[in-house]
PDB file of N, CA and C in Angstrom:
ATOM      1  N   MET A   1      13.371  19.065   0.942  1.00  0.00           N
ATOM      2  CA  MET A   1      12.045  18.861   1.458  1.00  0.00           C
ATOM      3  C   MET A   1      11.269  17.967   0.485  1.00  0.00           C
ATOM      4  N   THR A   2      10.580  16.978   1.004  1.00  0.00           N
ATOM      5  CA  THR A   2       9.759  16.083   0.202  1.00  0.00           C
ATOM      6  C   THR A   2       8.389  16.696   0.006  1.00  0.00           C
ATOM      7  N   ARG A   3       7.951  16.716  -1.227  1.00  0.00           N
ATOM      8  CA  ARG A   3       6.626  17.242  -1.524  1.00  0.00           C
ATOM      9  C   ARG A   3       5.627  16.095  -1.447  1.00  0.00           C
ATOM     10  N   ILE A   4       4.515  16.311  -0.765  1.00  0.00           N
ATOM     11  CA  ILE A   4       3.479  15.294  -0.613  1.00  0.00           C
ATOM     12  C   ILE A   4       2.306  15.637  -1.518  1.00  0.00           C
ATOM     13  N   TYR A   5       1.891  14.664  -2.326  1.00  0.00           N
ATOM     14  CA  TYR A   5       0.764  14.842  -3.219  1.00  0.00           C
ATOM     15  C   TYR A   5      -0.417  14.030  -2.695  1.00  0.00           C
ATOM     16  N   PRO A   6      -1.582  14.659  -2.524  1.00  0.00           N
ATOM     17  CA  PRO A   6      -2.753  13.901  -2.089  1.00  0.00           C
ATOM     18  C   PRO A   6      -3.169  12.842  -3.098  1.00  0.00           C
ATOM     19  N   TRP A   7      -2.867  13.060  -4.383  1.00  0.00           N
ATOM     20  CA  TRP A   7      -3.254  12.125  -5.445  1.00  0.00           C
ATOM     21  C   TRP A   7      -2.021  11.783  -6.257  1.00  0.00           C
ATOM     22  N   ALA A   8      -1.717  10.508  -6.357  1.00  0.00           N
ATOM     23  CA  ALA A   8      -0.556  10.077  -7.145  1.00  0.00           C
ATOM     24  C   ALA A   8      -0.854   8.741  -7.799  1.00  0.00           C
ATOM     25  N   GLY A   9      -0.526   8.626  -9.075  1.00  0.00           N
ATOM     26  CA  GLY A   9      -0.694   7.377  -9.808  1.00  0.00           C
ATOM     27  C   GLY A   9       0.638   6.676  -9.937  1.00  0.00           C
ATOM     28  N   HIS A  10       0.877   5.687  -9.098  1.00  0.00           N
ATOM     29  CA  HIS A  10       2.152   4.975  -9.117  1.00  0.00           C
ATOM     30  C   HIS A  10       2.007   3.591  -9.743  1.00  0.00           C
ATOM     31  N   GLY A  11       1.167   3.514 -10.762  1.00  0.00           N
ATOM     32  CA  GLY A  11       0.978   2.252 -11.465  1.00  0.00           C
ATOM     33  C   GLY A  11       2.202   1.875 -12.279  1.00  0.00           C
ATOM     34  N   ILE A  12       2.361   0.604 -12.525  1.00  0.00           N
ATOM     35  CA  ILE A  12       3.454   0.086 -13.330  1.00  0.00           C
ATOM     36  C   ILE A  12       2.920  -0.192 -14.727  1.00  0.00           C
ATOM     37  N   GLU A  13       3.530   0.423 -15.729  1.00  0.00           N
ATOM     38  CA  GLU A  13       3.065   0.255 -17.092  1.00  0.00           C
ATOM     39  C   GLU A  13       3.624  -1.021 -17.717  1.00  0.00           C
ATOM     40  N   GLY A  14       2.807  -1.668 -18.515  1.00  0.00           N
ATOM     41  CA  GLY A  14       3.229  -2.845 -19.246  1.00  0.00           C
ATOM     42  C   GLY A  14       2.051  -3.435 -19.986  1.00  0.00           C
ATOM     43  N   PRO A  15       2.304  -4.331 -20.945  1.00  0.00           N
ATOM     44  CA  PRO A  15       1.223  -4.920 -21.721  1.00  0.00           C
ATOM     45  C   PRO A  15       0.188  -5.614 -20.829  1.00  0.00           C
ATOM     46  N   GLY A  16      -1.063  -5.205 -20.959  1.00  0.00           N
ATOM     47  CA  GLY A  16      -2.150  -5.839 -20.228  1.00  0.00           C
ATOM     48  C   GLY A  16      -2.263  -5.469 -18.757  1.00  0.00           C
ATOM     49  N   ILE A  17      -1.424  -4.560 -18.274  1.00  0.00           N
ATOM     50  CA  ILE A  17      -1.452  -4.173 -16.861  1.00  0.00           C
ATOM     51  C   ILE A  17      -2.273  -2.900 -16.703  1.00  0.00           C
ATOM     52  N   PRO A  18      -3.329  -2.911 -15.869  1.00  0.00           N
ATOM     53  CA  PRO A  18      -4.088  -1.680 -15.630  1.00  0.00           C
ATOM     54  C   PRO A  18      -3.265  -0.729 -14.768  1.00  0.00           C
ATOM     55  N   ALA A  19      -2.854   0.409 -15.322  1.00  0.00           N
ATOM     56  CA  ALA A  19      -1.944   1.310 -14.620  1.00  0.00           C
ATOM     57  C   ALA A  19      -2.543   2.685 -14.333  1.00  0.00           C
ATOM     58  N   HIS A  20      -3.775   2.933 -14.755  1.00  0.00           N
ATOM     59  CA  HIS A  20      -4.448   4.196 -14.460  1.00  0.00           C
ATOM     60  C   HIS A  20      -5.266   4.017 -13.181  1.00  0.00           C
ATOM     61  N   VAL A  21      -5.419   5.086 -12.422  1.00  0.00           N
ATOM     62  CA  VAL A  21      -6.200   5.033 -11.188  1.00  0.00           C
ATOM     63  C   VAL A  21      -7.457   5.873 -11.369  1.00  0.00           C
ATOM     64  N   GLN A  22      -8.609   5.242 -11.274  1.00  0.00           N
ATOM     65  CA  GLN A  22      -9.889   5.937 -11.341  1.00  0.00           C
ATOM     66  C   GLN A  22     -10.405   6.104  -9.913  1.00  0.00           C
ATOM     67  N   VAL A  23     -10.731   7.336  -9.527  1.00  0.00           N
ATOM     68  CA  VAL A  23     -11.208   7.652  -8.182  1.00  0.00           C
ATOM     69  C   VAL A  23     -12.705   7.974  -8.259  1.00  0.00           C
ATOM     70  N   PHE A  24     -13.476   7.399  -7.348  1.00  0.00           N
ATOM     71  CA  PHE A  24     -14.935   7.559  -7.344  1.00  0.00           C
ATOM     72  C   PHE A  24     -15.414   8.231  -6.064  1.00  0.00           C
ATOM     73  N   GLU A  25     -16.578   8.873  -6.150  1.00  0.00           N
ATOM     74  CA  GLU A  25     -17.103   9.636  -5.020  1.00  0.00           C
ATOM     75  C   GLU A  25     -17.771   8.772  -3.954  1.00  0.00           C
ATOM     76  N   GLU A  26     -18.091   7.512  -4.248  1.00  0.00           N
ATOM     77  CA  GLU A  26     -18.750   6.646  -3.268  1.00  0.00           C
ATOM     78  C   GLU A  26     -17.980   5.344  -3.104  1.00  0.00           C
ATOM     79  N   ALA A  27     -18.199   4.682  -1.994  1.00  0.00           N
ATOM     80  CA  ALA A  27     -17.553   3.395  -1.721  1.00  0.00           C
ATOM     81  C   ALA A  27     -17.935   2.377  -2.787  1.00  0.00           C
ATOM     82  N   GLY A  28     -17.065   1.411  -3.021  1.00  0.00           N
ATOM     83  CA  GLY A  28     -17.352   0.349  -3.980  1.00  0.00           C
ATOM     84  C   GLY A  28     -17.387   0.822  -5.419  1.00  0.00           C
ATOM     85  N   GLN A  29     -16.611   1.856  -5.742  1.00  0.00           N
ATOM     86  CA  GLN A  29     -16.554   2.469  -7.073  1.00  0.00           C
ATOM     87  C   GLN A  29     -17.925   2.958  -7.533  1.00  0.00           C
ATOM     88  N   GLY A  30     -18.694   3.487  -6.609  1.00  0.00           N
ATOM     89  CA  GLY A  30     -20.018   4.012  -6.928  1.00  0.00           C
ATOM     90  C   GLY A  30     -19.987   5.498  -7.186  1.00  0.00           C
ATOM     91  N   GLY A  31     -21.078   5.995  -7.704  1.00  0.00           N
ATOM     92  CA  GLY A  31     -21.190   7.420  -7.990  1.00  0.00           C
ATOM     93  C   GLY A  31     -20.325   7.823  -9.167  1.00  0.00           C
ATOM     94  N   ALA A  32     -20.085   9.092  -9.267  1.00  0.00           N
ATOM     95  CA  ALA A  32     -19.306   9.626 -10.384  1.00  0.00           C
ATOM     96  C   ALA A  32     -17.815   9.407 -10.182  1.00  0.00           C
ATOM     97  N   MET A  33     -17.095   9.276 -11.302  1.00  0.00           N
ATOM     98  CA  MET A  33     -15.632   9.256 -11.232  1.00  0.00           C
ATOM     99  C   MET A  33     -15.192  10.703 -11.077  1.00  0.00           C
ATOM    100  N   THR A  34     -14.464  11.008 -10.007  1.00  0.00           N
ATOM    101  CA  THR A  34     -14.065  12.382  -9.731  1.00  0.00           C
ATOM    102  C   THR A  34     -12.672  12.719 -10.230  1.00  0.00           C
ATOM    103  N   LEU A  35     -11.866  11.688 -10.523  1.00  0.00           N
ATOM    104  CA  LEU A  35     -10.489  11.919 -10.939  1.00  0.00           C
ATOM    105  C   LEU A  35      -9.958  10.653 -11.587  1.00  0.00           C
ATOM    106  N   CYS A  36      -9.093  10.807 -12.579  1.00  0.00           N
ATOM    107  CA  CYS A  36      -8.404   9.657 -13.168  1.00  0.00           C
ATOM    108  C   CYS A  36      -6.953  10.065 -13.371  1.00  0.00           C
ATOM    109  N   LEU A  37      -6.049   9.265 -12.834  1.00  0.00           N
ATOM    110  CA  LEU A  37      -4.621   9.551 -12.913  1.00  0.00           C
ATOM    111  C   LEU A  37      -3.934   8.605 -13.885  1.00  0.00           C
ATOM    112  N   THR A  38      -3.075   9.155 -14.724  1.00  0.00           N
ATOM    113  CA  THR A  38      -2.262   8.350 -15.616  1.00  0.00           C
ATOM    114  C   THR A  38      -1.020   7.882 -14.855  1.00  0.00           C
ATOM    115  N   PRO A  39      -0.320   6.868 -15.330  1.00  0.00           N
ATOM    116  CA  PRO A  39       0.874   6.386 -14.638  1.00  0.00           C
ATOM    117  C   PRO A  39       1.893   7.514 -14.437  1.00  0.00           C
ATOM    118  N   GLY A  40       2.326   7.689 -13.209  1.00  0.00           N
ATOM    119  CA  GLY A  40       3.305   8.709 -12.869  1.00  0.00           C
ATOM    120  C   GLY A  40       2.739  10.087 -12.599  1.00  0.00           C
ATOM    121  N   GLN A  41       1.457  10.292 -12.829  1.00  0.00           N
ATOM    122  CA  GLN A  41       0.850  11.602 -12.608  1.00  0.00           C
ATOM    123  C   GLN A  41       0.672  11.866 -11.124  1.00  0.00           C
ATOM    124  N   GLU A  42       0.993  13.091 -10.707  1.00  0.00           N
ATOM    125  CA  GLU A  42       0.797  13.526  -9.322  1.00  0.00           C
ATOM    126  C   GLU A  42       0.028  14.835  -9.338  1.00  0.00           C
ATOM    127  N   VAL A  43      -0.986  14.929  -8.501  1.00  0.00           N
ATOM    128  CA  VAL A  43      -1.839  16.117  -8.446  1.00  0.00           C
ATOM    129  C   VAL A  43      -1.869  16.614  -7.011  1.00  0.00           C
ATOM    130  N   ASN A  44      -1.496  17.865  -6.812  1.00  0.00           N
ATOM    131  CA  ASN A  44      -1.462  18.430  -5.474  1.00  0.00           C
ATOM    132  C   ASN A  44      -2.867  18.752  -4.966  1.00  0.00           C
ATOM    133  N   TYR A  45      -3.729  19.239  -5.841  1.00  0.00           N
ATOM    134  CA  TYR A  45      -5.084  19.598  -5.418  1.00  0.00           C
ATOM    135  C   TYR A  45      -6.040  19.378  -6.579  1.00  0.00           C
ATOM    136  N   ASN A  46      -7.202  18.816  -6.295  1.00  0.00           N
ATOM    137  CA  ASN A  46      -8.272  18.677  -7.286  1.00  0.00           C
ATOM    138  C   ASN A  46      -9.575  18.944  -6.565  1.00  0.00           C
ATOM    139  N   GLY A  47     -10.208  20.075  -6.857  1.00  0.00           N
ATOM    140  CA  GLY A  47     -11.413  20.494  -6.161  1.00  0.00           C
ATOM    141  C   GLY A  47     -12.551  19.491  -6.233  1.00  0.00           C
ATOM    142  N   ALA A  48     -12.679  18.776  -7.352  1.00  0.00           N
ATOM    143  CA  ALA A  48     -13.766  17.804  -7.501  1.00  0.00           C
ATOM    144  C   ALA A  48     -13.511  16.543  -6.691  1.00  0.00           C
ATOM    145  N   ALA A  49     -12.264  16.174  -6.493  1.00  0.00           N
ATOM    146  CA  ALA A  49     -11.957  14.879  -5.880  1.00  0.00           C
ATOM    147  C   ALA A  49     -11.518  14.962  -4.423  1.00  0.00           C
ATOM    148  N   ASN A  50     -10.955  16.076  -3.984  1.00  0.00           N
ATOM    149  CA  ASN A  50     -10.350  16.105  -2.650  1.00  0.00           C
ATOM    150  C   ASN A  50     -11.302  15.722  -1.526  1.00  0.00           C
ATOM    151  N   ASP A  51     -12.544  16.134  -1.591  1.00  0.00           N
ATOM    152  CA  ASP A  51     -13.496  15.791  -0.535  1.00  0.00           C
ATOM    153  C   ASP A  51     -14.457  14.681  -0.953  1.00  0.00           C
ATOM    154  N   ARG A  52     -14.253  14.125  -2.148  1.00  0.00           N
ATOM    155  CA  ARG A  52     -15.195  13.124  -2.638  1.00  0.00           C
ATOM    156  C   ARG A  52     -14.488  11.895  -3.217  1.00  0.00           C
ATOM    157  N   GLY A  53     -13.291  11.606  -2.782  1.00  0.00           N
ATOM    158  CA  GLY A  53     -12.574  10.433  -3.263  1.00  0.00           C
ATOM    159  C   GLY A  53     -12.720   9.294  -2.274  1.00  0.00           C
ATOM    160  N   ASP A  54     -13.787   8.530  -2.385  1.00  0.00           N
ATOM    161  CA  ASP A  54     -14.089   7.509  -1.387  1.00  0.00           C
ATOM    162  C   ASP A  54     -13.600   6.114  -1.772  1.00  0.00           C
ATOM    163  N   SER A  55     -13.379   5.856  -3.062  1.00  0.00           N
ATOM    164  CA  SER A  55     -12.886   4.549  -3.492  1.00  0.00           C
ATOM    165  C   SER A  55     -12.145   4.705  -4.807  1.00  0.00           C
ATOM    166  N   HIS A  56     -11.397   3.695  -5.179  1.00  0.00           N
ATOM    167  CA  HIS A  56     -10.655   3.752  -6.445  1.00  0.00           C
ATOM    168  C   HIS A  56     -10.521   2.352  -7.036  1.00  0.00           C
ATOM    169  N   ARG A  57     -10.092   2.307  -8.305  1.00  0.00           N
ATOM    170  CA  ARG A  57      -9.772   1.041  -8.943  1.00  0.00           C
ATOM    171  C   ARG A  57      -8.699   1.280  -9.993  1.00  0.00           C
ATOM    172  N   TRP A  58      -7.943   0.220 -10.285  1.00  0.00           N
ATOM    173  CA  TRP A  58      -6.959   0.256 -11.361  1.00  0.00           C
ATOM    174  C   TRP A  58      -7.686  -0.007 -12.668  1.00  0.00           C
ATOM    175  N   ALA A  59      -7.313   0.700 -13.734  1.00  0.00           N
ATOM    176  CA  ALA A  59      -7.979   0.555 -15.019  1.00  0.00           C
ATOM    177  C   ALA A  59      -6.948   0.652 -16.146  1.00  0.00           C
ATOM    178  N   HIS A  60      -7.375   0.282 -17.357  1.00  0.00           N
ATOM    179  CA  HIS A  60      -6.499   0.361 -18.520  1.00  0.00           C
ATOM    180  C   HIS A  60      -6.489   1.748 -19.154  1.00  0.00           C
ATOM    181  N   GLY A  61      -7.322   2.655 -18.686  1.00  0.00           N
ATOM    182  CA  GLY A  61      -7.346   4.013 -19.212  1.00  0.00           C
ATOM    183  C   GLY A  61      -8.346   4.862 -18.475  1.00  0.00           C
ATOM    184  N   CYS A  62      -8.379   6.116 -18.853  1.00  0.00           N
ATOM    185  CA  CYS A  62      -9.320   7.049 -18.235  1.00  0.00           C
ATOM    186  C   CYS A  62     -10.510   7.173 -19.107  1.00  0.00           C
TER     187      CYS A  62
END
């Protein structure tokens, strides 16, 4: 059985490549950052982000 994660950071790591995923509560990366995933991190549930993850961006860190 395949496990499905609502939040997964599938960034590719390398010099100068933004591989972290920052999730924000409003469109256009507005509002508070509700979650930040490191490369390869998978999160099944996050109470702060599950209902408030409206936009995201790739970044060099959390």
